[in-house]
Short mmCIF file of C-alpha atoms in Angstrom, two decimals:
data_model
loop_
_atom_site.label_atom_id
_atom_site.label_comp_id
_atom_site.label_asym_id
_atom_site.label_seq_id
_atom_site.Cartn_x
_atom_site.Cartn_y
_atom_site.Cartn_z
CA UNK R 1 96.93 70.40 8.57
CA UNK R 2 94.38 70.93 5.82
CA UNK R 3 92.29 73.59 7.54
CA UNK R 4 94.38 76.53 6.31
CA UNK R 5 91.54 78.60 4.93
CA UNK R 6 90.73 79.56 8.51
CA UNK R 7 93.97 81.11 9.67
CA UNK R 8 95.43 83.48 12.14
CA UNK R 9 98.39 85.73 11.59
CA UNK R 10 100.34 88.52 13.17
CA UNK R 11 98.73 91.95 13.48
CA UNK R 12 100.71 94.73 11.91
CA UNK R 13 103.21 96.27 14.28
CA UNK R 14 103.00 93.50 16.86
CA UNK R 15 106.10 91.41 17.50
CA UNK R 16 105.69 87.87 18.82
CA UNK R 17 107.07 87.33 22.29
CA UNK R 18 110.17 85.19 22.08
CA UNK R 19 110.63 82.09 24.16
CA UNK R 20 113.73 81.99 26.33
CA UNK R 21 114.87 78.43 27.11
CA UNK R 22 117.14 79.79 29.85
CA UNK R 23 114.33 81.75 31.48
CA UNK R 24 112.03 78.73 31.22
CA UNK R 25 114.70 76.49 32.73
CA UNK R 26 115.20 78.85 35.65
CA UNK R 27 111.46 79.03 36.26
CA UNK R 28 111.24 75.23 36.25
CA UNK R 29 114.08 74.80 38.74
CA UNK R 30 114.28 75.52 42.45
CA UNK R 31 117.97 76.24 42.85
CA UNK R 32 118.43 79.59 41.16
CA UNK R 33 116.50 81.89 43.51
CA UNK R 34 118.04 80.46 46.74
CA UNK R 35 121.52 80.52 45.20
CA UNK R 36 121.10 84.11 44.08
CA UNK R 37 119.81 85.02 47.55
CA UNK R 38 122.84 83.46 49.23
CA UNK R 39 125.22 85.41 47.00
CA UNK R 40 123.25 88.61 47.58
CA UNK R 41 123.19 88.19 51.35
CA UNK R 42 126.97 87.78 51.43
CA UNK R 43 127.35 90.99 49.42
CA UNK R 44 124.92 92.85 51.69
CA UNK R 45 126.65 91.51 54.80
CA UNK R 46 130.01 92.70 53.46
CA UNK R 47 128.57 96.14 52.84
CA UNK R 48 127.01 96.23 56.32
CA UNK R 49 130.33 95.17 57.84
CA UNK R 50 132.03 98.04 56.06
CA UNK R 51 129.42 100.47 57.40
CA UNK R 52 129.83 99.14 60.95
CA UNK R 53 133.60 99.54 60.71
CA UNK R 54 133.23 103.06 59.33
CA UNK R 55 130.89 104.03 62.19
CA UNK R 56 133.28 102.63 64.81
CA UNK R 57 136.26 104.38 63.22
CA UNK R 58 134.42 107.69 63.03
CA UNK R 59 133.36 107.54 66.69
CA UNK R 60 136.88 106.70 67.85
CA UNK R 61 138.37 109.49 65.77
CA UNK R 62 135.89 111.83 67.46
CA UNK R 63 136.81 110.43 70.87
CA UNK R 64 133.18 109.52 71.64
CA UNK R 65 133.76 106.46 73.82
CA UNK R 66 130.34 106.78 75.49
CA UNK R 67 128.52 106.30 72.18
CA UNK R 68 130.74 103.32 71.37
CA UNK R 69 129.81 101.80 74.74
CA UNK R 70 126.10 102.38 74.09
CA UNK R 71 126.29 100.80 70.62
CA UNK R 72 128.19 97.85 72.04
CA UNK R 73 125.40 97.27 74.56
CA UNK R 74 122.73 97.42 71.86
CA UNK R 75 124.67 94.98 69.69
CA UNK R 76 125.04 92.57 72.64
CA UNK R 77 121.28 92.70 73.25
CA UNK R 78 120.63 91.93 69.59
CA UNK R 79 123.06 88.98 69.76
CA UNK R 80 120.50 86.99 71.74
CA UNK R 81 117.96 87.32 68.95
CA UNK R 82 120.52 86.56 66.25
CA UNK R 83 121.67 83.44 68.10
CA UNK R 84 118.09 82.22 68.47
CA UNK R 85 117.40 82.83 64.78
CA UNK R 86 120.56 80.98 63.78
CA UNK R 87 119.64 77.96 65.88
CA UNK R 88 116.00 77.73 64.85
CA UNK R 89 115.85 78.84 61.22
CA UNK R 90 117.24 75.72 59.54
CA UNK R 91 114.92 73.44 61.50
CA UNK R 92 112.04 75.76 60.66
CA UNK R 93 112.89 75.60 56.95
CA UNK R 94 112.99 71.81 56.97
CA UNK R 95 109.69 71.37 58.79
CA UNK R 96 107.80 73.95 56.72
CA UNK R 97 108.89 72.66 53.35
CA UNK R 98 108.48 69.00 54.30
CA UNK R 99 104.85 69.65 55.19
CA UNK R 100 104.42 71.68 52.03
CA UNK R 101 105.82 68.95 49.80
CA UNK R 102 103.40 66.47 51.35
CA UNK R 103 100.55 68.87 50.64
CA UNK R 104 101.66 69.26 47.03
CA UNK R 105 101.93 65.50 46.65
CA UNK R 106 98.38 65.12 47.92
CA UNK R 107 97.14 67.80 45.53
CA UNK R 108 98.94 66.14 42.61
CA UNK R 109 97.34 62.81 43.46
CA UNK R 110 93.90 64.34 43.77
CA UNK R 111 93.98 66.59 40.71
CA UNK R 112 96.79 65.86 38.25
CA UNK R 113 100.59 65.37 38.41
CA UNK R 114 100.95 68.30 36.02
CA UNK R 115 99.88 70.80 38.68
CA UNK R 116 103.21 70.25 40.46
CA UNK R 117 104.62 72.72 37.94
CA UNK R 118 102.40 75.39 39.52
CA UNK R 119 104.19 74.87 42.84
CA UNK R 120 107.65 74.68 41.27
CA UNK R 121 107.10 77.84 39.21
CA UNK R 122 105.47 79.74 42.07
CA UNK R 123 107.34 82.98 42.74
CA UNK R 124 106.17 83.23 46.34
CA UNK R 125 107.50 79.73 47.03
CA UNK R 126 110.93 80.53 45.64
CA UNK R 127 111.13 83.93 47.30
CA UNK R 128 110.12 82.46 50.66
CA UNK R 129 112.69 79.69 50.47
CA UNK R 130 115.36 82.15 49.34
CA UNK R 131 114.65 84.61 52.19
CA UNK R 132 114.58 81.81 54.77
CA UNK R 133 118.03 80.61 53.69
CA UNK R 134 119.33 84.16 53.45
CA UNK R 135 118.16 84.85 57.02
CA UNK R 136 119.94 81.73 58.26
CA UNK R 137 123.21 82.58 56.48
CA UNK R 138 123.01 86.22 57.56
CA UNK R 139 122.62 85.23 61.21
CA UNK R 140 125.71 82.98 60.98
CA UNK R 141 127.74 85.72 59.35
CA UNK R 142 126.70 88.23 61.98
CA UNK R 143 127.74 85.90 64.79
CA UNK R 144 131.23 85.69 63.27
CA UNK R 145 131.49 89.47 63.45
CA UNK R 146 131.05 89.73 67.21
CA UNK R 147 134.26 90.56 69.10
CA UNK R 148 135.16 88.75 72.28
CA UNK R 149 136.31 92.05 73.76
CA UNK R 150 133.78 93.93 75.89
CA UNK R 151 135.94 97.00 76.49
CA UNK R 152 134.80 99.90 74.24
CA UNK R 153 138.41 101.00 73.88
CA UNK R 154 139.58 97.60 72.65
CA UNK R 155 136.64 96.25 70.67
CA UNK R 156 137.38 95.96 66.96
CA UNK R 157 133.89 95.32 65.62
CA UNK R 158 130.36 96.28 66.58
CA UNK R 159 127.92 94.47 64.22
CA UNK R 160 125.08 96.90 64.78
CA UNK R 161 123.96 97.41 61.15
CA UNK R 162 124.42 93.70 60.52
CA UNK R 163 122.16 92.83 63.46
CA UNK R 164 119.53 95.30 62.25
CA UNK R 165 119.60 93.69 58.80
CA UNK R 166 119.13 90.28 60.43
CA UNK R 167 116.11 91.52 62.33
CA UNK R 168 114.68 92.95 59.11
CA UNK R 169 115.16 89.59 57.40
CA UNK R 170 113.44 87.86 60.31
CA UNK R 171 110.45 90.18 59.97
CA UNK R 172 110.39 89.63 56.21
CA UNK R 173 110.55 85.87 56.78
CA UNK R 174 107.50 86.01 59.05
CA UNK R 175 105.50 87.96 56.46
CA UNK R 176 106.55 85.62 53.65
CA UNK R 177 105.74 82.60 55.80
CA UNK R 178 102.16 83.79 56.16
CA UNK R 179 101.89 84.45 52.41
CA UNK R 180 103.50 81.11 51.61
CA UNK R 181 101.12 79.14 53.84
CA UNK R 182 98.19 80.95 52.25
CA UNK R 183 99.52 80.15 48.77
CA UNK R 184 100.08 76.47 49.61
CA UNK R 185 96.63 76.08 51.11
CA UNK R 186 95.10 77.67 48.00
CA UNK R 187 96.99 75.15 45.90
CA UNK R 188 95.04 72.40 47.64
CA UNK R 189 91.72 73.96 46.64
CA UNK R 190 90.42 72.71 43.34
CA UNK R 191 88.73 76.02 42.54
CA UNK R 192 92.01 77.89 42.77
CA UNK R 193 93.89 75.28 40.74
CA UNK R 194 91.43 75.22 37.85
CA UNK R 195 91.26 79.02 37.94
CA UNK R 196 95.05 79.25 37.55
CA UNK R 197 95.03 76.76 34.69
CA UNK R 198 92.15 78.51 32.95
CA UNK R 199 93.80 81.92 33.37
CA UNK R 200 97.01 80.69 31.74
CA UNK R 201 95.06 79.02 28.92
CA UNK R 202 93.00 82.15 28.28
CA UNK R 203 96.19 84.21 28.23
CA UNK R 204 97.40 82.01 25.37
CA UNK R 205 94.12 82.67 23.56
CA UNK R 206 94.45 86.41 24.14
CA UNK R 207 97.96 86.38 22.69
CA UNK R 208 96.86 84.53 19.57
CA UNK R 209 97.38 86.90 16.63
CA UNK R 210 94.46 87.58 14.29
CA UNK R 211 94.81 88.09 10.55
CA UNK R 212 92.66 90.42 8.43
CA UNK R 213 92.37 87.94 5.57
CA UNK R 214 91.39 85.07 7.84
CA UNK R 215 89.01 83.43 5.35
CA UNK R 216 91.35 83.33 2.35
CA UNK R 217 93.16 80.13 1.41
CA UNK R 218 96.93 80.07 1.65
CA UNK R 219 99.04 79.20 -1.38
CA UNK R 220 102.32 77.83 -0.13
CA UNK R 221 103.77 76.78 -3.44
CA UNK R 222 105.65 73.57 -4.14
CA UNK R 223 107.67 72.00 -1.35
CA UNK R 224 111.37 72.29 -2.15
CA UNK R 225 113.08 71.01 1.00
CA UNK R 226 112.58 69.65 4.49
CA UNK R 227 114.64 70.16 7.61
CA UNK R 228 114.72 67.49 10.31
CA UNK R 229 115.20 67.84 14.04
CA UNK R 230 118.75 66.98 15.14
CA UNK R 231 118.61 67.88 18.82
CA UNK R 232 117.48 65.88 21.79
CA UNK R 233 114.13 64.14 21.86
CA UNK R 234 111.38 65.97 23.69
CA UNK R 235 108.26 68.08 23.47
CA UNK R 236 108.24 70.91 20.96
CA UNK R 237 107.68 73.90 23.20
CA UNK R 238 108.27 76.91 21.00
CA UNK R 239 109.56 78.27 17.71
CA UNK R 240 111.35 81.60 17.31
CA UNK R 241 108.76 83.27 15.08
CA UNK R 242 110.56 86.57 14.50
CA UNK R 243 113.83 84.97 13.37
CA UNK R 244 112.09 82.37 11.24
CA UNK R 245 110.11 85.07 9.43
CA UNK R 246 113.30 87.05 8.91
CA UNK R 247 115.15 84.03 7.52
CA UNK R 248 112.29 83.12 5.18
CA UNK R 249 112.09 86.71 3.88
CA UNK R 250 115.84 86.82 3.22
CA UNK R 251 115.63 83.65 1.11
CA UNK R 252 112.28 84.44 -0.53
CA UNK R 253 110.55 81.28 0.72
CA UNK R 254 107.66 80.23 2.96
CA UNK R 255 108.35 77.98 5.93
CA UNK R 256 105.81 75.55 7.31
CA UNK R 257 106.19 74.04 10.75
CA UNK R 258 105.43 70.33 10.35
CA UNK R 259 104.76 69.25 13.96
CA UNK R 260 102.46 71.17 16.23
CA UNK R 261 103.52 72.86 19.45
CA UNK R 262 103.20 70.19 22.14
CA UNK R 263 104.11 67.29 19.82
CA UNK R 264 106.88 64.92 20.89
CA UNK R 265 109.74 65.04 18.39
CA UNK R 266 112.72 62.73 18.05
CA UNK R 267 115.93 63.18 16.05
CA UNK R 268 115.14 62.81 12.37
CA UNK R 269 111.57 64.11 12.70
CA UNK R 270 110.77 66.65 9.95
CA UNK R 271 110.37 70.04 11.61
CA UNK R 272 110.19 72.53 8.76
CA UNK R 273 109.23 72.29 5.10
CA UNK R 274 110.30 74.97 2.63
CA UNK R 275 107.87 76.19 -0.02
CA UNK R 276 107.86 78.62 -2.92
CA UNK R 277 111.52 78.92 -3.78
CA UNK R 278 114.61 76.87 -4.58
CA UNK R 279 116.93 78.81 -2.27
CA UNK R 280 117.69 76.62 0.74
CA UNK R 281 121.35 77.41 1.30
CA UNK R 282 121.78 79.17 4.61
CA UNK R 283 118.59 77.73 6.12
CA UNK R 284 120.49 74.95 7.86
CA UNK R 285 120.30 76.86 11.15
CA UNK R 286 116.54 76.43 11.36
CA UNK R 287 117.02 73.72 13.94
CA UNK R 288 118.32 76.35 16.35
CA UNK R 289 115.01 78.24 16.11
CA UNK R 290 113.00 75.59 17.96
CA UNK R 291 112.90 74.85 21.69
CA UNK R 292 112.48 71.26 22.87
CA UNK R 293 112.03 70.27 26.49
CA UNK R 294 110.78 67.58 28.81
CA UNK R 295 107.34 69.12 29.43
CA UNK R 296 104.80 71.15 27.56
CA UNK R 297 104.41 74.82 28.41
CA UNK R 298 101.66 77.35 27.85
CA UNK R 299 103.85 79.36 25.49
CA UNK R 300 102.27 79.03 21.99
CA UNK R 301 100.51 75.79 23.09
CA UNK R 302 96.79 76.35 22.67
CA UNK R 303 95.72 72.92 23.90
CA UNK R 304 97.87 72.52 27.01
CA UNK R 305 95.48 74.20 29.43
CA UNK R 306 92.57 72.22 28.02
CA UNK R 307 94.58 69.02 28.46
CA UNK R 308 95.14 69.78 32.15
CA UNK R 309 91.49 70.63 32.79
CA UNK R 310 90.45 67.40 31.12
CA UNK R 311 92.96 65.47 33.26
CA UNK R 312 91.52 66.95 36.45
CA UNK R 313 88.00 66.00 35.39
CA UNK R 314 89.10 62.47 34.50
CA UNK R 315 90.91 62.01 37.80
CA UNK R 316 87.84 63.24 39.69
CA UNK R 317 85.59 60.79 37.80
CA UNK R 318 87.81 57.79 38.51
CA UNK R 319 86.57 55.15 40.94
CA UNK R 320 89.52 55.84 43.23
CA UNK R 321 88.62 59.52 43.71
CA UNK R 322 84.89 59.65 42.87
CA UNK R 323 84.54 63.44 43.11
CA UNK R 324 81.99 64.58 40.49
CA UNK R 325 81.83 68.11 41.93
CA UNK R 326 85.49 68.63 41.03
CA UNK R 327 84.73 67.31 37.55
CA UNK R 328 81.92 69.87 37.25
CA UNK R 329 84.31 72.68 38.22
CA UNK R 330 86.75 71.52 35.55
CA UNK R 331 83.94 71.37 32.97
CA UNK R 332 83.01 74.94 33.91
CA UNK R 333 86.46 76.11 32.84
CA UNK R 334 86.48 73.88 29.77
CA UNK R 335 83.29 75.55 28.58
CA UNK R 336 84.80 78.94 29.38
CA UNK R 337 87.89 78.16 27.29
CA UNK R 338 85.91 76.87 24.32
CA UNK R 339 83.66 79.92 24.48
CA UNK R 340 86.73 82.15 24.23
CA UNK R 341 87.83 80.49 20.96
CA UNK R 342 84.32 79.83 19.62
CA UNK R 343 84.54 82.54 16.97
CA UNK R 344 88.27 82.74 16.52
CA UNK R 345 89.89 81.46 13.33
CA UNK R 346 91.77 78.24 13.97
CA UNK R 347 93.81 75.68 12.06
CA UNK R 348 97.06 77.54 11.38
CA UNK R 349 98.83 80.75 12.35
CA UNK R 350 100.11 82.83 9.45
CA UNK R 351 103.06 85.03 10.28
CA UNK R 352 103.91 87.77 7.81
CA UNK R 353 106.88 90.01 7.18
CA UNK R 354 106.64 93.80 7.13
CA UNK R 355 105.44 93.76 3.53
CA UNK R 356 102.50 91.54 4.47
CA UNK R 357 103.81 88.41 2.77
CA UNK R 358 103.22 85.11 4.54
CA UNK R 359 106.57 83.69 5.61
CA UNK R 360 105.71 81.14 8.31
CA UNK R 361 102.76 78.78 8.66
CA UNK R 362 102.41 77.40 12.17
CA UNK R 363 99.74 74.72 12.81
CA UNK R 364 97.40 75.14 15.77
CA UNK R 365 94.56 72.85 16.84
CA UNK R 366 91.33 73.24 14.90
CA UNK R 367 87.90 73.64 16.46
CA UNK R 368 87.01 69.95 16.11
CA UNK R 369 90.30 68.91 17.72
CA UNK R 370 89.75 71.24 20.68
CA UNK R 371 86.21 69.98 21.21
CA UNK R 372 87.39 66.37 21.07
CA UNK R 373 90.18 67.11 23.54
CA UNK R 374 87.73 68.80 25.88
CA UNK R 375 84.89 66.30 25.87
CA UNK R 376 85.81 62.89 24.41
CA UNK R 377 87.37 61.30 27.50
CA UNK R 378 85.27 63.21 30.03
CA UNK R 379 82.06 62.24 28.25
CA UNK R 380 82.96 58.54 28.31
CA UNK R 381 83.80 58.56 32.04
CA UNK R 382 80.84 60.71 33.08
CA UNK R 383 78.06 58.36 31.99
CA UNK R 384 77.35 57.05 35.50
CA UNK R 385 77.55 60.46 37.17
CA UNK R 386 74.30 62.41 36.67
CA UNK R 387 75.84 65.52 38.15
CA UNK R 388 78.48 65.62 35.40
CA UNK R 389 76.18 64.58 32.55
CA UNK R 390 73.78 67.38 33.45
CA UNK R 391 76.65 69.88 33.47
CA UNK R 392 78.00 68.59 30.17
CA UNK R 393 74.61 68.91 28.50
CA UNK R 394 74.25 72.47 29.78
CA UNK R 395 77.74 73.21 28.48
CA UNK R 396 76.90 71.80 25.07
CA UNK R 397 73.76 73.93 24.91
CA UNK R 398 75.64 77.09 25.90
CA UNK R 399 78.37 76.47 23.34
CA UNK R 400 75.84 75.69 20.61
CA UNK R 401 74.37 79.14 21.19
CA UNK R 402 77.83 80.75 21.10
CA UNK R 403 79.45 79.16 18.04
CA UNK R 404 78.80 79.83 14.35
CA UNK R 405 76.70 77.37 12.39
CA UNK R 406 79.73 75.69 10.77
CA UNK R 407 81.15 74.78 14.19
CA UNK R 408 78.07 73.13 15.66
CA UNK R 409 78.71 69.65 14.25
CA UNK R 410 81.33 68.37 16.75
CA UNK R 411 79.29 69.70 19.67
CA UNK R 412 76.14 68.01 18.38
CA UNK R 413 78.10 64.79 17.88
CA UNK R 414 79.40 64.70 21.45
CA UNK R 415 75.99 65.67 22.82
CA UNK R 416 74.30 62.86 20.91
CA UNK R 417 76.94 60.33 22.01
CA UNK R 418 76.48 61.36 25.63
CA UNK R 419 72.70 60.97 25.41
CA UNK R 420 73.06 57.58 23.76
CA UNK R 421 75.53 56.38 26.39
CA UNK R 422 73.29 57.46 29.27
CA UNK R 423 70.22 55.83 27.68
CA UNK R 424 72.18 52.63 27.17
CA UNK R 425 73.75 52.57 30.65
CA UNK R 426 71.10 53.88 33.06
CA UNK R 427 68.28 51.31 33.38
CA UNK R 428 65.59 53.39 35.11
CA UNK R 429 63.64 55.85 32.97
CA UNK R 430 63.35 58.39 35.80
CA UNK R 431 67.11 58.28 36.40
CA UNK R 432 67.77 58.70 32.69
CA UNK R 433 65.49 61.72 32.51
CA UNK R 434 67.19 63.22 35.56
CA UNK R 435 70.70 62.60 34.18
CA UNK R 436 69.77 64.12 30.80
CA UNK R 437 68.35 67.35 32.18
CA UNK R 438 70.82 70.21 31.50
CA UNK R 439 72.00 72.00 34.64
CA UNK R 440 74.93 74.43 34.84
CA UNK R 441 75.58 73.45 38.46
CA UNK R 442 75.36 69.74 37.81
CA UNK R 443 72.71 69.06 40.44
CA UNK R 444 71.43 72.44 41.53
#
């Protein structure tokens, strides 16, 4: 919390993207998309039924019994397909998703339990499940619309449009099934998983605001009040930056977020401190400007992606998995992430009002903290894996060339500790020399 002379703030004219707890909840659940699809399919079926009735009425008013007879024959032919779809679709859904859940469980055990959120939040997964259920319900509804009468003069319903919609849903289900299988198989590939994690983490970096006066110290003034968290215990996922800045400007104060995004907070934990003014009346609603949940998210959390990449590397280096190549792929992305923030100001985000006055100070991890998160645990576990030590040393060398002089110290420290650990652990001089030779591919 003391590294405020290197700060980031909000560029002029750019509004921070707000965090929606409802939207995040819906993305983390699996029930909303299928439920919405079921409601939608009932509405569409009702509309199709109305169209079918209108067509039948119009043909009868015109006295065109031959066309009614032809449409009745087409609808009867389509009934065979609709019946088959109705009988097979639910079994198909159960088998497909049972196999998929097993695949996800295997991927979570191999990489990290936190990658399950990738499957749960996958749009193609939810859309596929929703369309499968909608196809099943649509086929049942269509079967209820068939009339037992076969006489064109007496038939009261010809579900022609409904049957066509069912066939369209079947075709869409086949296409989505292919896309879904492809997506699930990609989820089992470590390269795809680490690429997704790195992409999300780099998106957080890209959304980090930059301040013009990044090298100036911040004078917050004396602390006049603190506001504690009174909601449920959980991970701090987000703060409503725009509303907090507005509230601080209205009261002429500066707010400082005490915990960092990703910290676990419990009731009574100080969340905000007020600086630079005695006016605290009306700021009691600050607790409603924070979002707390069960899991960390990428939103405003600079270290979450790095945490997941480190977890994958650690799992790969464990004796149970023993997969150093996966660890090397995770280290590749770790180096990529650190390179992206190598020259960015870190330590705290300064958010200003329209007049340019600092109104909110939000802590973010500093450079040393990010380097420790990236390498401390991986370095300790990689000592007996020459493939990973070689990749780590190459990563250190690349980062040392990319960072400013004042950020070289933590990299040099971890590099020296890795060399010392290898020299202490590996008995043979030739093996030590091999393990300490930098190589971006680990072992060629």
